[in-house]
Every structure is written in C-alpha cells, then in structure tokens.
Amino acid sequence: MERIAVFPGSFDPVTLGHVSVIRRALPLFDKIIISIGVNSEKKSMFTLEQRMNWLNDIFSKDSKVEIKSYSGLTVEFCNEVNAKFILRGLRTSADFEFERGIGQINRKLSDNIETVFFLTEAKYTPLSSSIVRDVIRNGGSADGLIPPEVIF
Ligand code: ADP
C-alpha cells in the first residue's frame, strides 16, 4: 500500500518555507500531492494556473511529487486520491492552535486520515505567503523568500 500524503494550501505564492517542508517530508512518503485548495470566496493574488505552473517547475525532477487542485473538504479529496496523511507546517504557537482545530475536526470527519506536522526551519519562521504578497504589492524584493522559479 502506497503511503500518500496531501499537502494542502493556497500557495499564493509558494514560498521557500513550503518547499522546505515538502522536501523534508519526502523520505517519509511514497508520494506527496501538493494540493491547491480552490475557494471561490477567497480571492487569490495569482491565478490557479500560475500557482500550479510554479509548483510543477519547482518539483519537475521529483518523481514522488504531484500537483493537483481541489475544491471542497480536504479529507474528501484525500479519500479520492487514496491519501492517508495530510502534511502541514508549524511555524508558531498561533499555527499550532489553528492547525489543532482543523486537524481534530478533519479526524472527526474521516478517522482514517492522520495529520502529520513538520516544524518549520527556524530561518523560515517569519515567512508566509501573505507577507510575500505584501512585499510584492509594495514593490519590494522577494529574493530569499520565494523559489527562483516563481517569476511574475
Ligand atoms: P493556507 O492557505 O491553508 O494558509 P498556505 O499556502 O499558507 O495555506 O500554507 C500551507 C501549509 O504550509 C500550512 O500548513 C502552513 O502552516 C505551511 N507553511 C506556510 N508557510 C510556512 C513556512 N514558512 N514554514 C513552514 N511551513 C509553512
């Protein structure tokens, strides 16, 4: 039985923090599906196509990584793609509280799926997609925050 994990998020845009978590988690799984959650109420800065293209470029040489998008409940998507694990990153205690709630509700919805957490690398603790969006919006340089493949 393949060990498949879903890494759900908006990736608007993908940051070096996301990439670090994915690369560190790869030895644990046979496949990681980076899954862009599409929420019609949440306006993104970058189109779904652009976000998917960047992820495909970044992981083009990693045969164990797939990129998909989904809408609706993450656990339902996991069941569709046969994933028994949800991968998430933890930066701060605020992340922990937020993730605890989601993780426990996901488990109530589907108790065959476990959430696996990776602590962020210390240097990426202050990094988030929303901070990167702010930097970009205000004309700052996002060097060192996002992978070089993220070109806009
Ligand atoms: P969401 O839209 O759910 O906030 P994100 O795209 O921001 O999703 O992030 C997806 C996952 O990546 C979350 O588990 C988040 O905690 C994690 N993550 C985001 N930034 C970092 C970072 N700098 N270091 C480690 N994990 C991160």
Coordinates of N, CA and C and ligand atoms in Angstrom, one line a residue:
M1 N 0.8 -1.2 0.0 CA 0.0 0.0 0.0 C 0.9 1.3 0.0
E2 N 0.7 2.1 -1.0 CA 1.5 3.4 -1.1 C 1.2 4.3 0.1
R3 N 2.2 4.9 0.6 CA 2.0 6.0 1.6 C 1.9 7.3 0.9
I4 N 0.6 7.8 0.8 CA 0.4 9.1 0.0 C 0.0 10.2 1.0
A5 N 0.7 11.3 0.9 CA 0.3 12.5 1.7 C -0.2 13.6 0.8
V6 N -1.2 14.3 1.3 CA -1.7 15.5 0.6 C -1.1 16.7 1.4
F7 N -0.5 17.7 0.7 CA 0.0 18.9 1.4 C -1.0 20.0 0.8
P8 N -2.0 20.4 1.6 CA -3.0 21.3 1.1 C -2.6 22.8 1.5
G9 N -3.0 23.7 0.6 CA -2.7 25.1 0.9 C -3.1 26.0 -0.3
S10 N -2.9 27.3 -0.2 CA -3.2 28.2 -1.2 C -2.0 28.4 -2.2
F11 N -0.8 28.4 -1.6 CA 0.4 28.6 -2.3 C 0.3 29.8 -3.2
D12 N -0.1 30.9 -2.6 CA -0.4 32.2 -3.3 C 0.6 33.3 -2.9
P13 N 1.9 33.2 -3.2 CA 2.6 32.2 -4.0 C 3.2 31.2 -3.1
V14 N 3.8 30.1 -3.7 CA 4.6 29.1 -2.9 C 5.8 29.8 -2.4
T15 N 6.2 29.5 -1.2 CA 7.4 30.2 -0.6 C 8.5 29.1 -0.3
L16 N 9.7 29.6 0.1 CA 10.8 28.6 0.4 C 10.4 27.8 1.7
G17 N 9.5 28.4 2.5 CA 9.0 27.6 3.7 C 8.2 26.4 3.3
H18 N 7.3 26.6 2.3 CA 6.6 25.4 1.8 C 7.5 24.3 1.2
V19 N 8.5 24.8 0.4 CA 9.4 23.9 -0.3 C 10.2 23.1 0.7
S20 N 10.6 23.8 1.7 CA 11.4 23.1 2.7 C 10.7 22.0 3.4
V21 N 9.4 22.3 3.8 CA 8.6 21.3 4.5 C 8.4 20.1 3.5
I22 N 8.1 20.3 2.3 CA 7.8 19.2 1.3 C 9.1 18.4 1.1
R23 N 10.2 19.0 0.9 CA 11.5 18.3 0.7 C 11.9 17.4 1.9
R24 N 11.6 18.0 3.1 CA 12.0 17.3 4.3 C 11.0 16.1 4.6
A25 N 9.8 16.2 4.1 CA 8.8 15.2 4.3 C 8.9 14.0 3.2
L26 N 9.6 14.3 2.1 CA 9.6 13.3 1.0 C 10.1 11.9 1.5
P27 N 11.2 11.8 2.3 CA 11.6 10.4 2.7 C 10.6 9.6 3.4
L28 N 9.6 10.3 4.0 CA 8.5 9.6 4.8 C 7.5 9.0 3.9
F29 N 7.3 9.5 2.7 CA 6.1 9.1 1.9 C 6.5 8.6 0.5
D30 N 5.6 7.8 -0.1 CA 5.9 7.3 -1.5 C 5.5 8.4 -2.5
K31 N 4.5 9.2 -2.0 CA 4.1 10.3 -2.9 C 3.5 11.4 -2.1
I32 N 3.9 12.7 -2.5 CA 3.2 13.9 -1.8 C 2.5 14.6 -2.9
I33 N 1.2 14.8 -2.7 CA 0.4 15.6 -3.6 C 0.2 17.0 -3.1
I34 N 0.9 17.9 -3.7 CA 0.7 19.3 -3.3 C -0.7 19.7 -3.9
S35 N -1.6 20.1 -3.0 CA -3.0 20.3 -3.5 C -3.4 21.7 -3.2
I36 N -3.7 22.4 -4.3 CA -4.1 23.8 -4.1 C -5.6 23.8 -3.9
G37 N -6.0 24.3 -2.7 CA -7.5 24.4 -2.4 C -8.1 25.6 -3.1
V38 N -9.1 25.3 -3.9 CA -9.8 26.4 -4.6 C -11.1 26.8 -3.8
N39 N -11.1 28.0 -3.4 CA -12.2 28.5 -2.6 C -12.7 29.8 -3.3
S40 N -14.0 29.7 -3.8 CA -14.5 30.8 -4.6 C -14.6 32.1 -3.8
E41 N -14.7 32.0 -2.5 CA -14.8 33.2 -1.7 C -13.5 33.9 -1.4
K42 N -12.4 33.1 -1.6 CA -11.1 33.6 -1.2 C -10.4 34.1 -2.5
K43 N -10.2 35.4 -2.6 CA -9.6 36.0 -3.8 C -8.1 35.8 -3.7
S44 N -7.5 35.2 -4.8 CA -6.0 35.0 -4.8 C -5.4 36.1 -5.6
M45 N -4.1 36.3 -5.3 CA -3.3 37.3 -6.0 C -2.9 36.7 -7.3
F46 N -2.5 35.4 -7.3 CA -2.1 34.8 -8.6 C -3.1 33.7 -9.0
T47 N -3.2 33.5 -10.3 CA -4.2 32.6 -10.8 C -3.8 31.2 -10.4
L48 N -4.8 30.3 -10.5 CA -4.6 28.9 -10.1 C -3.6 28.3 -11.1
E49 N -3.7 28.7 -12.4 CA -2.8 28.1 -13.4 C -1.3 28.5 -13.1
Q50 N -1.2 29.8 -12.7 CA 0.2 30.3 -12.4 C 0.8 29.6 -11.2
R51 N -0.1 29.4 -10.2 CA 0.4 28.7 -9.0 C 0.8 27.3 -9.3
M52 N 0.0 26.6 -10.1 CA 0.3 25.2 -10.5 C 1.5 25.1 -11.3
N53 N 1.7 26.1 -12.3 CA 2.9 26.0 -13.1 C 4.1 26.2 -12.3
W54 N 4.1 27.1 -11.3 CA 5.3 27.3 -10.5 C 5.7 26.0 -9.7
L55 N 4.6 25.4 -9.1 CA 4.9 24.2 -8.4 C 5.4 23.1 -9.3
N56 N 4.8 23.0 -10.5 CA 5.3 22.0 -11.4 C 6.8 22.2 -11.8
D57 N 7.1 23.5 -12.0 CA 8.5 23.8 -12.3 C 9.5 23.4 -11.2
I58 N 9.1 23.8 -10.0 CA 10.0 23.6 -8.8 C 10.2 22.1 -8.6
F59 N 9.2 21.3 -8.8 CA 9.3 19.9 -8.5 C 9.4 19.0 -9.7
S60 N 9.8 19.6 -10.8 CA 9.8 18.8 -12.1 C 10.7 17.6 -12.0
K61 N 11.7 17.6 -11.2 CA 12.6 16.5 -11.2 C 12.3 15.5 -10.0
D62 N 11.3 15.8 -9.3 CA 10.9 15.0 -8.1 C 9.7 14.1 -8.5
S63 N 10.1 12.8 -8.8 CA 9.0 11.9 -9.4 C 8.0 11.6 -8.3
K64 N 8.3 11.8 -7.0 CA 7.3 11.5 -5.9 C 6.4 12.6 -5.7
V65 N 6.5 13.8 -6.4 CA 5.6 14.9 -6.1 C 4.7 15.1 -7.2
E66 N 3.4 15.3 -6.9 CA 2.4 15.6 -7.9 C 1.7 16.9 -7.5
I67 N 1.2 17.6 -8.4 CA 0.5 18.9 -8.2 C -1.0 18.7 -8.6
K68 N -1.9 19.0 -7.7 CA -3.3 19.0 -8.1 C -4.0 20.2 -7.5
S69 N -5.3 20.4 -7.9 CA -6.1 21.4 -7.3 C -7.4 20.6 -6.9
Y70 N -8.1 21.2 -5.9 CA -9.3 20.6 -5.4 C -10.2 21.7 -4.8
S71 N -11.5 21.4 -4.8 CA -12.4 22.2 -4.0 C -13.2 21.3 -3.0
G72 N -13.7 21.9 -2.0 CA -14.5 21.1 -1.0 C -13.6 20.7 0.1
L73 N -14.0 19.7 0.8 CA -13.3 19.3 2.0 C -12.0 18.6 1.7
T74 N -11.0 18.9 2.4 CA -9.7 18.3 2.2 C -9.7 16.8 2.4
V75 N -10.4 16.4 3.5 CA -10.5 14.9 3.8 C -11.2 14.2 2.6
E76 N -12.2 14.8 2.0 CA -12.8 14.1 0.9 C -11.9 13.9 -0.3
F77 N -11.1 15.0 -0.5 CA -10.1 15.0 -1.6 C -9.1 13.9 -1.3
C78 N -8.7 13.8 0.0 CA -7.7 12.8 0.4 C -8.2 11.4 0.1
N79 N -9.5 11.2 0.4 CA -10.1 9.8 0.1 C -10.1 9.6 -1.4
E80 N -10.4 10.6 -2.2 CA -10.4 10.4 -3.6 C -9.1 10.0 -4.2
V81 N -8.0 10.6 -3.6 CA -6.7 10.2 -4.2 C -6.0 9.2 -3.3
N82 N -6.7 8.6 -2.4 CA -6.1 7.5 -1.6 C -5.0 7.9 -0.6
A83 N -5.1 9.2 -0.2 CA -4.1 9.7 0.7 C -4.5 9.4 2.2
K84 N -3.6 8.8 3.0 CA -4.0 8.6 4.4 C -3.3 9.6 5.3
F85 N -2.6 10.6 4.7 CA -1.9 11.6 5.5 C -2.1 13.0 5.0
I86 N -2.3 13.9 5.9 CA -2.3 15.4 5.5 C -1.0 15.9 6.1
L87 N -0.3 16.6 5.3 CA 1.0 17.2 5.7 C 0.8 18.7 6.0
R88 N 1.3 19.2 7.1 CA 1.1 20.7 7.4 C 2.4 21.1 8.1
G89 N 2.7 22.4 7.9 CA 3.9 23.0 8.6 C 3.5 23.8 9.8
L90 N 4.3 23.8 10.8 CA 4.0 24.6 12.0 C 5.1 25.7 12.2
R91 N 4.8 26.9 12.2 CA 5.7 28.0 12.4 C 5.7 28.5 13.9
T92 N 4.5 28.7 14.4 CA 4.4 29.4 15.7 C 3.3 28.7 16.5
S93 N 3.1 29.2 17.8 CA 2.1 28.6 18.6 C 0.7 29.0 18.0
A94 N 0.6 30.1 17.3 CA -0.6 30.5 16.6 C -1.0 29.5 15.5
D95 N 0.0 29.1 14.8 CA -0.2 28.0 13.8 C -0.7 26.7 14.5
F96 N -0.1 26.4 15.6 CA -0.4 25.2 16.3 C -1.9 25.2 16.7
E97 N -2.4 26.3 17.3 CA -3.8 26.4 17.7 C -4.7 26.3 16.5
F98 N -4.4 26.9 15.4 CA -5.2 26.9 14.2 C -5.2 25.5 13.6
E99 N -4.0 24.9 13.6 CA -3.9 23.5 13.0 C -4.5 22.5 13.9
R100 N -4.5 22.7 15.2 CA -5.1 21.7 16.1 C -6.6 21.6 15.8
G101 N -7.2 22.8 15.7 CA -8.7 22.8 15.4 C -9.0 22.1 14.1
I102 N -8.3 22.4 13.0 CA -8.5 21.8 11.7 C -8.3 20.3 11.8
G103 N -7.1 20.0 12.4 CA -6.7 18.6 12.4 C -7.7 17.7 13.2
Q104 N -8.2 18.2 14.3 CA -9.1 17.4 15.1 C -10.5 17.3 14.4
I105 N -10.9 18.4 13.8 CA -12.2 18.3 13.0 C -12.0 17.3 11.8
N106 N -10.9 17.4 11.1 CA -10.7 16.5 10.0 C -10.7 15.1 10.5
R107 N -10.2 14.8 11.6 CA -10.1 13.5 12.1 C -11.6 13.0 12.5
K108 N -12.4 13.9 13.0 CA -13.8 13.6 13.3 C -14.5 13.3 11.9
L109 N -14.2 14.0 10.9 CA -14.8 13.8 9.6 C -14.4 12.5 9.0
S110 N -13.1 12.2 9.2 CA -12.6 11.0 8.5 C -11.4 10.4 9.3
D111 N -11.8 9.4 10.2 CA -10.7 9.0 11.1 C -9.7 8.0 10.6
N112 N -9.7 7.8 9.3 CA -8.7 7.0 8.6 C -7.5 7.9 8.1
I113 N -7.6 9.2 8.4 CA -6.6 10.1 7.9 C -5.9 10.8 9.0
E114 N -4.5 10.8 9.0 CA -3.8 11.4 10.1 C -3.1 12.7 9.6
T115 N -3.1 13.7 10.4 CA -2.3 14.9 10.0 C -0.9 14.8 10.6
V116 N 0.1 15.1 9.8 CA 1.5 15.0 10.2 C 2.0 16.4 10.1
F117 N 2.7 16.8 11.2 CA 3.2 18.2 11.3 C 4.7 18.2 11.2
F118 N 5.2 19.2 10.5 CA 6.7 19.4 10.4 C 6.9 20.8 11.0
L119 N 7.9 20.9 12.0 CA 8.3 22.2 12.4 C 9.0 22.9 11.3
T120 N 8.7 24.2 11.1 CA 9.5 25.0 10.1 C 10.9 25.1 10.5
E121 N 11.8 25.2 9.5 CA 13.2 25.6 9.7 C 13.2 26.9 10.4
A122 N 14.0 27.2 11.4 CA 14.0 28.4 12.1 C 14.0 29.7 11.2
K123 N 14.9 29.6 10.1 CA 15.0 30.7 9.3 C 13.8 31.1 8.5
Y124 N 12.8 30.1 8.4 CA 11.6 30.4 7.6 C 10.4 30.7 8.5
T125 N 10.6 30.8 9.8 CA 9.5 31.1 10.8 C 8.7 32.3 10.4
P126 N 9.4 33.4 10.1 CA 8.6 34.6 9.8 C 8.0 34.7 8.4
L127 N 8.2 33.6 7.6 CA 7.8 33.7 6.2 C 6.4 33.1 6.0
S128 N 5.6 33.9 5.3 CA 4.2 33.4 4.9 C 3.9 34.0 3.5
S129 N 2.9 33.3 2.9 CA 2.5 33.8 1.5 C 1.9 35.2 1.7
S130 N 1.2 35.5 2.8 CA 0.6 36.8 2.9 C 1.7 37.9 3.0
I131 N 2.8 37.7 3.7 CA 3.9 38.7 3.8 C 4.5 38.8 2.5
V132 N 4.7 37.7 1.7 CA 5.3 37.8 0.4 C 4.4 38.7 -0.5
R133 N 3.1 38.5 -0.4 CA 2.2 39.3 -1.3 C 2.3 40.7 -0.9
D134 N 2.4 41.0 0.4 CA 2.6 42.5 0.8 C 3.8 43.1 0.2
V135 N 4.9 42.3 0.3 CA 6.2 42.8 -0.2 C 6.1 43.1 -1.7
I136 N 5.5 42.1 -2.4 CA 5.4 42.2 -3.9 C 4.5 43.4 -4.3
R137 N 3.4 43.5 -3.6 CA 2.4 44.6 -3.8 C 3.0 46.0 -3.7
N138 N 4.0 46.0 -2.7 CA 4.6 47.3 -2.4 C 6.0 47.5 -3.1
G139 N 6.2 46.6 -4.1 CA 7.4 46.8 -4.9 C 8.7 46.4 -4.3
G140 N 8.7 45.6 -3.2 CA 9.9 45.1 -2.5 C 10.4 43.9 -3.2
S141 N 11.6 43.5 -2.9 CA 12.2 42.3 -3.5 C 11.9 41.1 -2.6
A142 N 11.4 40.0 -3.4 CA 11.0 38.8 -2.7 C 12.2 37.8 -2.7
D143 N 13.4 38.2 -3.1 CA 14.5 37.3 -3.2 C 14.8 36.7 -1.8
G144 N 15.0 35.4 -1.7 CA 15.3 34.8 -0.5 C 14.0 34.4 0.3
L145 N 12.8 34.8 -0.3 CA 11.6 34.4 0.3 C 10.8 33.3 -0.5
I146 N 11.0 33.4 -1.9 CA 10.3 32.5 -2.8 C 11.4 31.8 -3.7
P147 N 11.0 30.6 -4.2 CA 12.0 29.9 -5.1 C 12.2 30.7 -6.4
P148 N 13.4 30.6 -7.0 CA 13.7 31.3 -8.2 C 12.7 31.1 -9.4
E149 N 12.0 29.9 -9.3 CA 11.1 29.6 -10.4 C 9.8 30.5 -10.3
V150 N 9.6 31.1 -9.2 CA 8.4 32.0 -9.1 C 8.7 33.3 -9.7
I151 N 8.3 33.4 -11.0 CA 8.6 34.6 -11.8 C 7.2 35.2 -12.2
F152 N 7.0 36.5 -12.0 CA 5.7 37.1 -12.4 C 5.9 38.4 -13.1
Ligands
ADP1 P1 -3.3 28.2 3.9 O1 -3.9 28.8 2.7 O2 -4.0 27.0 4.5 O3 -2.9 29.2 4.9 P2 -0.6 28.2 3.0 O4 -0.5 28.1 1.5 O5 -0.4 29.5 3.6 O6 -2.0 27.6 3.3 O7 0.3 27.1 3.7 C1 0.1 25.7 3.6 C2 0.9 25.0 4.7 O8 2.2 25.4 4.6 C3 0.4 25.3 6.1 O9 0.5 24.1 6.8 C4 1.3 26.3 6.6 O10 1.5 26.2 8.0 C5 2.6 25.8 5.9 N1 3.6 26.9 5.8 C6 3.4 28.1 5.3 N2 4.5 28.9 5.4 C7 5.4 28.1 6.0 C8 6.8 28.3 6.4 N3 7.4 29.5 6.3 N4 7.4 27.3 7.0 C9 6.8 26.1 7.2 N5 5.5 25.8 6.8 C10 4.8 26.8 6.3

